[in-house]
Amino acid sequence: MTFDAERIARPELAGLPVYDPGKSSGDIEREYGLSDCIKMASNENPLGPSPLAMDAVSKALPNIYRYPDGGARRLKEALSGKLGVPGESLLVASGVDEALDLVAYAFLAPGDEIVVGEPSFSSYELAALTMGARIRRVPLRRFDQDMSGMLAAVTERTKVVFVCSPLNPTGSIITAASLELLLSELPESVLLLLDEAYVEYVTDEDYFDGLSYVEQNPNLVVTRTFSKIYGLAGLRVGYAACDPQVAATLNKVKLPFNVNLLAQEAALAALDDAEHVRRSRELNTRGRDFIYNVLDELGLEYAATQANFILFRMDSFGEDYFERLLKQGIIARDGRVLGFPGWVRITIGDESQNLKLQQALRALAG
Ligand SMILES: Cc1ncc(COP(=O)(O)O)c(C=O)c1O
């Protein structure tokens, strides 16, 4: 007997790719016979997790035979106290990725449309495609999302507009004025999802607080994560802040125990570890300036970033620029899969990783 899964599954799924997270350092070391590869590809925190979070995980280990709190009440209370958003406006999810899926699941049906920047973070499209929605892509203006272009792409079928700030993969931010433009011009029936996964790294003093717009704008959903500055990517925890009715809808469609017990304990502890956040932010700002200098010295073009990664141009090293960087023991993200062929996106590392990147680029430049 054969089971034709492709034919029997929802037609929207036919031809959908499986997300490719890139190769691990172990894979690359084996493939290229290297011994000390470093992965600077996934925008993880080079300082690792908060020590308080590690402690909290150890203490919670004996309890993992229990189900976690499906409502993540303590974490919501802590987030609410810290961010000034009421608990009923929060969805705690297994990473922003799950929050995006839940938005798609709750609000999108075949024939609906979403609007995204092109390129932008790939999960927006994947979540929407899974539900059979159509994607309207609005090319970036150089490194920035084109707000008026995105507004112009809205039709009566549009259900969600995705804006990412800082934007993966360029690191650019939107201004308060452009957020306000979107909020005032979008039809009330269109959800605006503002993904601020990297917001804690922003150093631009004019940057706004996305959460402060939630109360007045019932169609705004702001997403944030513990995967980046809090260093908990492996535990999968993030959240969305939105109108209580939207939150109630999202909470209806999530799995009953979507965020595991250790993740909740770690997130609670990490939220309290202001010192770890401060150190991570400072390390990132210093690393960013160091890498800017390296790129300037070598005459390599780059996008000014407000996040923990830098997109820079490498096609002057030839078509095989990505493999050449790999052979130097540096795993970056190839711009060819990010909509910037000829470029790479590199996660800002700690001092030794950034030095290794400097050596690698100098070696390639000869
Ligand atoms: C813009 C953006 N949003 C969301 C995520 C996913 O975050 P999480 O780990 O919380 O699912 C990422 C991860 O790289 C990202 O770059």
Short mmCIF file of C-alpha atoms and ligand atoms in Angstrom, two decimals:
data_model
loop_
_atom_site.label_atom_id
_atom_site.label_comp_id
_atom_site.label_asym_id
_atom_site.label_seq_id
_atom_site.Cartn_x
_atom_site.Cartn_y
_atom_site.Cartn_z
CA MET A 1 0.00 0.00 0.00
CA THR A 2 1.20 3.51 -0.69
CA PHE A 3 -0.01 6.65 0.98
CA ASP A 4 0.22 9.68 -1.29
CA ALA A 5 0.76 12.31 1.37
CA GLU A 6 1.25 15.12 -1.13
CA ARG A 7 -2.17 14.44 -2.71
CA ILE A 8 -4.04 13.86 0.51
CA ALA A 9 -2.58 16.76 2.53
CA ARG A 10 -3.97 20.27 2.11
CA PRO A 11 -3.10 21.48 -1.42
CA GLU A 12 -1.49 24.64 0.03
CA LEU A 13 1.35 22.48 1.32
CA ALA A 14 2.39 21.10 -2.07
CA GLY A 15 5.77 22.46 -3.06
CA LEU A 16 6.36 24.24 0.27
CA PRO A 17 10.00 24.03 1.31
CA VAL A 18 11.16 22.77 4.70
CA TYR A 19 12.99 25.57 6.55
CA ASP A 20 16.74 25.22 6.09
CA PRO A 21 18.62 26.48 9.14
CA GLY A 22 22.05 26.23 7.44
CA LYS A 23 24.90 23.91 8.36
CA SER A 24 26.27 23.44 11.87
CA SER A 25 29.93 24.02 12.69
CA GLY A 26 30.33 20.23 13.07
CA ASP A 27 29.01 19.67 9.53
CA ILE A 28 31.36 22.26 8.08
CA GLU A 29 34.38 20.99 10.03
CA ARG A 30 33.79 17.47 8.68
CA GLU A 31 33.14 18.69 5.13
CA TYR A 32 36.17 20.97 4.90
CA GLY A 33 38.52 19.12 7.28
CA LEU A 34 38.70 22.10 9.65
CA SER A 35 39.07 22.00 13.40
CA ASP A 36 37.81 25.30 14.75
CA CYS A 37 34.89 26.62 12.79
CA ILE A 38 32.72 29.31 14.32
CA LYS A 39 29.08 29.76 13.52
CA MET A 40 28.15 33.40 13.05
CA ALA A 41 25.00 32.65 11.13
CA SER A 42 21.99 32.46 13.43
CA ASN A 43 22.16 35.72 15.38
CA GLU A 44 22.59 33.96 18.71
CA ASN A 45 24.10 35.70 21.74
CA PRO A 46 27.88 35.08 21.87
CA LEU A 47 27.78 35.55 25.67
CA GLY A 48 25.45 32.59 25.98
CA PRO A 49 22.47 32.49 28.30
CA SER A 50 22.06 34.58 31.43
CA PRO A 51 23.70 32.78 34.38
CA LEU A 52 20.50 33.40 36.33
CA ALA A 53 18.56 31.56 33.62
CA MET A 54 20.95 28.58 33.80
CA ASP A 55 20.48 28.48 37.56
CA ALA A 56 16.73 28.61 37.22
CA VAL A 57 16.80 25.73 34.72
CA SER A 58 18.92 23.59 37.07
CA LYS A 59 16.58 24.29 39.96
CA ALA A 60 13.52 23.45 37.85
CA LEU A 61 14.89 20.14 36.52
CA PRO A 62 13.25 17.94 39.18
CA ASN A 63 9.88 19.34 38.12
CA ILE A 64 10.02 18.39 34.45
CA TYR A 65 7.78 15.41 35.03
CA ARG A 66 4.96 17.95 35.44
CA TYR A 67 3.19 19.76 32.64
CA PRO A 68 4.14 23.42 32.39
CA ASP A 69 1.69 26.21 33.13
CA GLY A 70 -0.25 26.39 29.86
CA GLY A 71 -1.17 30.01 30.55
CA ALA A 72 2.42 31.02 31.44
CA ARG A 73 0.89 33.13 34.21
CA ARG A 74 4.06 33.98 36.14
CA LEU A 75 5.92 34.88 32.98
CA LYS A 76 3.02 37.01 31.76
CA GLU A 77 2.90 38.80 35.11
CA ALA A 78 6.62 39.49 34.96
CA LEU A 79 6.42 40.68 31.35
CA SER A 80 3.44 42.81 32.18
CA GLY A 81 5.28 44.45 35.12
CA LYS A 82 8.38 45.03 33.06
CA LEU A 83 6.79 46.22 29.82
CA GLY A 84 3.66 47.95 31.05
CA VAL A 85 1.38 45.78 28.94
CA PRO A 86 -1.60 44.11 30.68
CA GLY A 87 -1.40 40.32 31.01
CA GLU A 88 -4.54 39.81 28.91
CA SER A 89 -2.74 41.51 26.01
CA LEU A 90 0.01 38.89 25.95
CA LEU A 91 0.55 35.62 24.14
CA VAL A 92 3.56 33.62 25.30
CA ALA A 93 4.73 31.32 22.54
CA SER A 94 7.39 28.80 21.65
CA GLY A 95 9.49 31.52 20.03
CA VAL A 96 8.28 34.29 17.76
CA ASP A 97 8.11 31.59 15.10
CA GLU A 98 5.18 30.00 16.89
CA ALA A 99 3.51 33.39 17.39
CA LEU A 100 3.75 33.98 13.63
CA ASP A 101 2.24 30.58 12.92
CA LEU A 102 -0.60 31.27 15.34
CA VAL A 103 -1.34 34.62 13.69
CA ALA A 104 -1.44 32.87 10.33
CA TYR A 105 -3.57 30.02 11.67
CA ALA A 106 -6.06 32.35 13.32
CA PHE A 107 -6.34 35.03 10.65
CA LEU A 108 -5.45 33.59 7.23
CA ALA A 109 -7.38 31.37 4.86
CA PRO A 110 -6.76 30.37 1.23
CA GLY A 111 -7.17 33.41 -1.01
CA ASP A 112 -6.21 35.92 1.69
CA GLU A 113 -3.13 38.03 1.18
CA ILE A 114 -0.24 39.23 3.27
CA VAL A 115 2.18 42.05 2.53
CA VAL A 116 5.87 41.66 3.35
CA GLY A 117 9.10 43.43 2.54
CA GLU A 118 11.35 41.64 0.04
CA PRO A 119 13.61 40.39 1.40
CA SER A 120 12.50 40.02 4.98
CA PHE A 121 12.45 37.28 7.62
CA SER A 122 11.34 34.11 5.82
CA SER A 123 8.99 32.80 8.52
CA TYR A 124 6.32 35.41 7.64
CA GLU A 125 5.92 33.89 4.19
CA LEU A 126 6.20 30.32 5.39
CA ALA A 127 3.47 30.82 7.99
CA ALA A 128 1.18 32.44 5.43
CA LEU A 129 1.86 29.90 2.67
CA THR A 130 1.00 27.07 5.05
CA MET A 131 -2.48 28.57 5.31
CA GLY A 132 -2.81 29.01 1.55
CA ALA A 133 -2.50 32.80 1.65
CA ARG A 134 -0.90 34.73 -1.19
CA ILE A 135 2.20 36.81 -0.67
CA ARG A 136 2.58 40.37 -1.90
CA ARG A 137 6.24 41.24 -1.77
CA VAL A 138 7.34 44.85 -1.74
CA PRO A 139 11.02 45.31 -2.64
CA LEU A 140 13.17 47.13 -0.11
CA ARG A 141 14.43 50.57 -0.93
CA ARG A 142 18.08 49.72 -0.68
CA PHE A 143 18.10 48.38 2.94
CA ASP A 144 14.79 49.78 4.18
CA GLN A 145 11.21 48.59 4.08
CA ASP A 146 9.19 50.76 1.71
CA MET A 147 6.23 51.88 3.81
CA SER A 148 4.29 53.64 1.07
CA GLY A 149 4.95 50.70 -1.27
CA MET A 150 3.66 48.32 1.40
CA LEU A 151 0.54 50.44 1.88
CA ALA A 152 0.00 50.52 -1.87
CA ALA A 153 0.19 46.71 -1.96
CA VAL A 154 -2.78 46.36 0.41
CA THR A 155 -5.96 45.11 -1.29
CA GLU A 156 -9.36 44.11 0.07
CA ARG A 157 -7.93 40.61 0.46
CA THR A 158 -5.05 41.70 2.68
CA LYS A 159 -5.27 40.36 6.21
CA VAL A 160 -1.78 40.94 7.64
CA VAL A 161 1.09 43.32 6.91
CA PHE A 162 4.43 42.19 8.34
CA VAL A 163 7.00 44.80 9.30
CA CYS A 164 10.31 43.83 10.87
CA SER A 165 12.32 46.34 12.89
CA PRO A 166 15.28 45.96 13.10
CA LEU A 167 14.88 44.19 9.78
CA ASN A 168 16.41 40.77 9.24
CA PRO A 169 18.57 40.65 7.06
CA THR A 170 19.71 44.30 6.76
CA GLY A 171 19.49 45.55 10.37
CA SER A 172 17.60 48.72 9.41
CA ILE A 173 14.86 50.14 11.63
CA ILE A 174 11.66 51.93 10.78
CA THR A 175 10.86 55.36 12.23
CA ALA A 176 8.02 56.25 14.57
CA ALA A 177 6.59 58.38 11.74
CA SER A 178 6.44 55.39 9.38
CA LEU A 179 4.82 53.19 12.03
CA GLU A 180 2.25 55.93 12.62
CA LEU A 181 1.67 56.27 8.89
CA LEU A 182 0.95 52.55 8.61
CA LEU A 183 -1.32 52.58 11.62
CA SER A 184 -3.31 55.54 10.37
CA GLU A 185 -3.57 54.40 6.73
CA LEU A 186 -4.16 50.68 7.05
CA PRO A 187 -7.79 49.60 6.94
CA GLU A 188 -9.08 48.59 10.40
CA SER A 189 -9.54 45.03 9.19
CA VAL A 190 -5.84 44.57 8.46
CA LEU A 191 -3.51 43.36 11.18
CA LEU A 192 -0.10 45.01 11.39
CA LEU A 193 2.51 42.66 12.78
CA LEU A 194 5.59 44.51 14.00
CA ASP A 195 8.36 41.99 14.68
CA GLU A 196 10.90 43.43 17.11
CA ALA A 197 12.99 40.30 17.70
CA TYR A 198 16.18 42.40 17.89
CA VAL A 199 14.81 45.52 19.56
CA GLU A 200 16.97 45.25 22.68
CA TYR A 201 20.07 45.85 20.55
CA VAL A 202 18.86 49.14 19.07
CA THR A 203 21.14 52.06 19.96
CA ASP A 204 19.45 54.74 17.84
CA GLU A 205 18.11 57.16 20.44
CA ASP A 206 15.16 58.15 18.27
CA TYR A 207 13.81 54.61 18.19
CA PHE A 208 10.27 54.32 19.51
CA ASP A 209 8.76 51.79 21.90
CA GLY A 210 6.55 49.60 19.73
CA LEU A 211 4.66 48.35 22.78
CA SER A 212 3.46 51.86 23.61
CA TYR A 213 1.31 51.77 20.46
CA VAL A 214 -0.52 48.56 21.36
CA GLU A 215 -3.20 50.00 23.64
CA GLN A 216 -4.45 52.56 21.11
CA ASN A 217 -4.24 50.31 18.05
CA PRO A 218 -6.32 47.13 18.24
CA ASN A 219 -4.93 45.90 14.90
CA LEU A 220 -1.28 46.02 16.04
CA VAL A 221 0.62 42.90 17.15
CA VAL A 222 4.18 43.37 18.43
CA THR A 223 6.41 40.29 18.71
CA ARG A 224 9.59 39.91 20.76
CA THR A 225 11.80 37.01 21.73
CA PHE A 226 14.04 35.52 24.39
CA SER A 227 16.18 33.94 21.64
CA LYS A 228 18.42 36.89 20.92
CA ILE A 229 19.69 39.22 23.64
CA TYR A 230 18.43 36.91 26.40
CA GLY A 231 20.39 34.02 24.88
CA LEU A 232 17.67 31.37 25.12
CA ALA A 233 17.23 30.37 21.46
CA GLY A 234 17.51 26.67 22.31
CA LEU A 235 14.61 26.79 24.74
CA ARG A 236 12.13 28.46 22.36
CA VAL A 237 10.27 31.27 24.05
CA GLY A 238 8.92 34.55 22.75
CA TYR A 239 5.80 36.64 23.08
CA ALA A 240 3.31 38.85 21.31
CA ALA A 241 1.65 41.94 22.75
CA CYS A 242 -1.65 43.01 21.20
CA ASP A 243 -5.24 43.95 21.84
CA PRO A 244 -6.81 41.61 24.46
CA GLN A 245 -9.30 40.30 21.90
CA VAL A 246 -6.54 39.45 19.45
CA ALA A 247 -4.57 37.85 22.29
CA ALA A 248 -7.64 35.81 23.28
CA THR A 249 -7.99 34.58 19.69
CA LEU A 250 -4.31 33.62 19.49
CA ASN A 251 -4.45 31.93 22.89
CA LYS A 252 -7.39 29.82 21.63
CA VAL A 253 -5.37 28.29 18.80
CA LYS A 254 -2.10 27.63 20.59
CA LEU A 255 -1.22 24.17 21.88
CA PRO A 256 -2.36 23.73 25.49
CA PHE A 257 1.23 23.51 26.79
CA ASN A 258 3.07 25.37 24.06
CA VAL A 259 5.97 26.71 26.15
CA ASN A 260 7.86 24.12 28.13
CA LEU A 261 8.53 24.35 31.83
CA LEU A 262 12.28 24.99 31.59
CA ALA A 263 11.75 27.70 28.99
CA GLN A 264 9.29 29.51 31.24
CA GLU A 265 11.63 29.36 34.25
CA ALA A 266 14.63 30.48 32.19
CA ALA A 267 12.71 33.36 30.63
CA LEU A 268 11.52 34.55 34.04
CA ALA A 269 15.07 34.58 35.37
CA ALA A 270 16.55 36.13 32.21
CA LEU A 271 14.02 38.94 32.32
CA ASP A 272 15.38 39.87 35.72
CA ASP A 273 19.02 39.73 34.66
CA ALA A 274 19.52 43.35 33.66
CA GLU A 275 23.29 42.90 33.96
CA HIS A 276 23.40 40.16 31.32
CA VAL A 277 21.27 42.23 28.94
CA ARG A 278 23.51 45.27 29.50
CA ARG A 279 26.69 43.26 28.90
CA SER A 280 25.23 41.63 25.78
CA ARG A 281 24.19 44.98 24.39
CA GLU A 282 27.54 46.60 25.07
CA LEU A 283 29.44 43.67 23.59
CA ASN A 284 27.28 43.94 20.50
CA THR A 285 27.77 47.68 20.11
CA ARG A 286 31.54 47.33 20.49
CA GLY A 287 31.62 44.36 18.12
CA ARG A 288 29.56 46.24 15.56
CA ASP A 289 32.03 49.15 15.58
CA PHE A 290 34.96 46.76 15.35
CA ILE A 291 33.47 44.96 12.34
CA TYR A 292 32.57 48.28 10.69
CA ASN A 293 36.25 49.23 10.98
CA VAL A 294 37.35 45.93 9.46
CA LEU A 295 34.93 46.36 6.57
CA ASP A 296 35.98 49.99 6.07
CA GLU A 297 39.64 48.99 6.07
CA LEU A 298 38.97 46.40 3.35
CA GLY A 299 36.63 48.64 1.39
CA LEU A 300 33.66 46.26 1.75
CA GLU A 301 30.21 47.75 1.47
CA TYR A 302 27.78 47.10 4.35
CA ALA A 303 24.36 48.04 5.69
CA ALA A 304 24.41 50.10 8.91
CA THR A 305 22.77 47.87 11.50
CA GLN A 306 20.72 48.27 14.67
CA ALA A 307 20.71 44.53 15.33
CA ASN A 308 23.27 41.85 16.26
CA PHE A 309 24.22 41.06 12.67
CA ILE A 310 25.74 42.91 9.73
CA LEU A 311 24.98 42.41 6.06
CA PHE A 312 28.04 43.07 3.94
CA ARG A 313 29.13 42.65 0.38
CA MET A 314 31.62 39.98 -0.60
CA ASP A 315 31.27 39.46 -4.34
CA SER A 316 34.59 41.22 -4.88
CA PHE A 317 36.06 37.91 -3.61
CA GLY A 318 34.51 36.02 -6.52
CA GLU A 319 31.43 33.88 -7.04
CA ASP A 320 32.60 31.39 -4.43
CA TYR A 321 32.87 34.10 -1.74
CA PHE A 322 30.73 32.11 0.70
CA GLU A 323 32.77 28.90 0.40
CA ARG A 324 35.98 30.90 0.71
CA LEU A 325 34.77 32.35 3.99
CA LEU A 326 33.75 28.85 5.13
CA LYS A 327 37.23 27.55 4.38
CA GLN A 328 38.54 30.22 6.71
CA GLY A 329 36.39 28.65 9.43
CA ILE A 330 33.63 31.25 9.45
CA ILE A 331 30.04 30.17 8.93
CA ALA A 332 27.96 33.16 7.90
CA ARG A 333 24.56 33.24 6.22
CA ASP A 334 24.84 33.37 2.46
CA GLY A 335 23.08 36.41 0.99
CA ARG A 336 21.93 34.24 -1.90
CA VAL A 337 19.33 32.66 0.40
CA LEU A 338 18.47 36.03 1.95
CA GLY A 339 17.69 37.97 -1.21
CA PHE A 340 21.09 39.69 -1.32
CA PRO A 341 23.22 37.66 -3.72
CA GLY A 342 26.89 38.57 -3.42
CA TRP A 343 26.49 39.53 0.24
CA VAL A 344 26.69 37.69 3.57
CA ARG A 345 24.99 38.27 6.88
CA ILE A 346 27.30 37.77 9.83
CA THR A 347 26.29 37.63 13.48
CA ILE A 348 28.31 40.06 15.58
CA GLY A 349 30.45 37.87 17.82
CA ASP A 350 32.51 38.26 20.97
CA GLU A 351 36.03 39.74 20.77
CA SER A 352 37.76 36.52 19.72
CA GLN A 353 35.15 35.66 17.10
CA ASN A 354 35.29 39.15 15.63
CA LEU A 355 39.08 38.95 15.52
CA LYS A 356 38.82 35.63 13.71
CA LEU A 357 36.47 37.26 11.22
CA GLN A 358 38.99 40.09 10.76
CA GLN A 359 41.80 37.58 10.11
CA ALA A 360 39.65 35.62 7.69
CA LEU A 361 38.66 38.68 5.67
CA ARG A 362 42.21 40.02 5.64
CA ALA A 363 43.45 36.63 4.44
CA LEU A 364 40.87 36.57 1.64
CA ALA A 365 41.72 40.13 0.66
CA GLY A 366 45.35 39.00 0.43
C1 LIG B 1 13.21 38.91 12.59
C2 LIG B 1 13.09 37.64 13.35
N1 LIG B 1 11.95 37.34 13.94
C3 LIG B 1 11.79 36.21 14.62
C4 LIG B 1 12.82 35.30 14.73
C5 LIG B 1 12.57 34.01 15.41
O1 LIG B 1 12.62 34.16 16.76
P1 LIG B 1 12.32 32.95 17.73
O2 LIG B 1 13.61 32.30 18.01
O3 LIG B 1 11.72 33.64 18.92
O4 LIG B 1 11.34 32.05 17.06
C6 LIG B 1 14.04 35.55 14.15
C7 LIG B 1 15.14 34.58 14.27
O5 LIG B 1 16.14 34.63 13.68
C8 LIG B 1 14.18 36.75 13.42
O6 LIG B 1 15.33 37.04 12.77
#
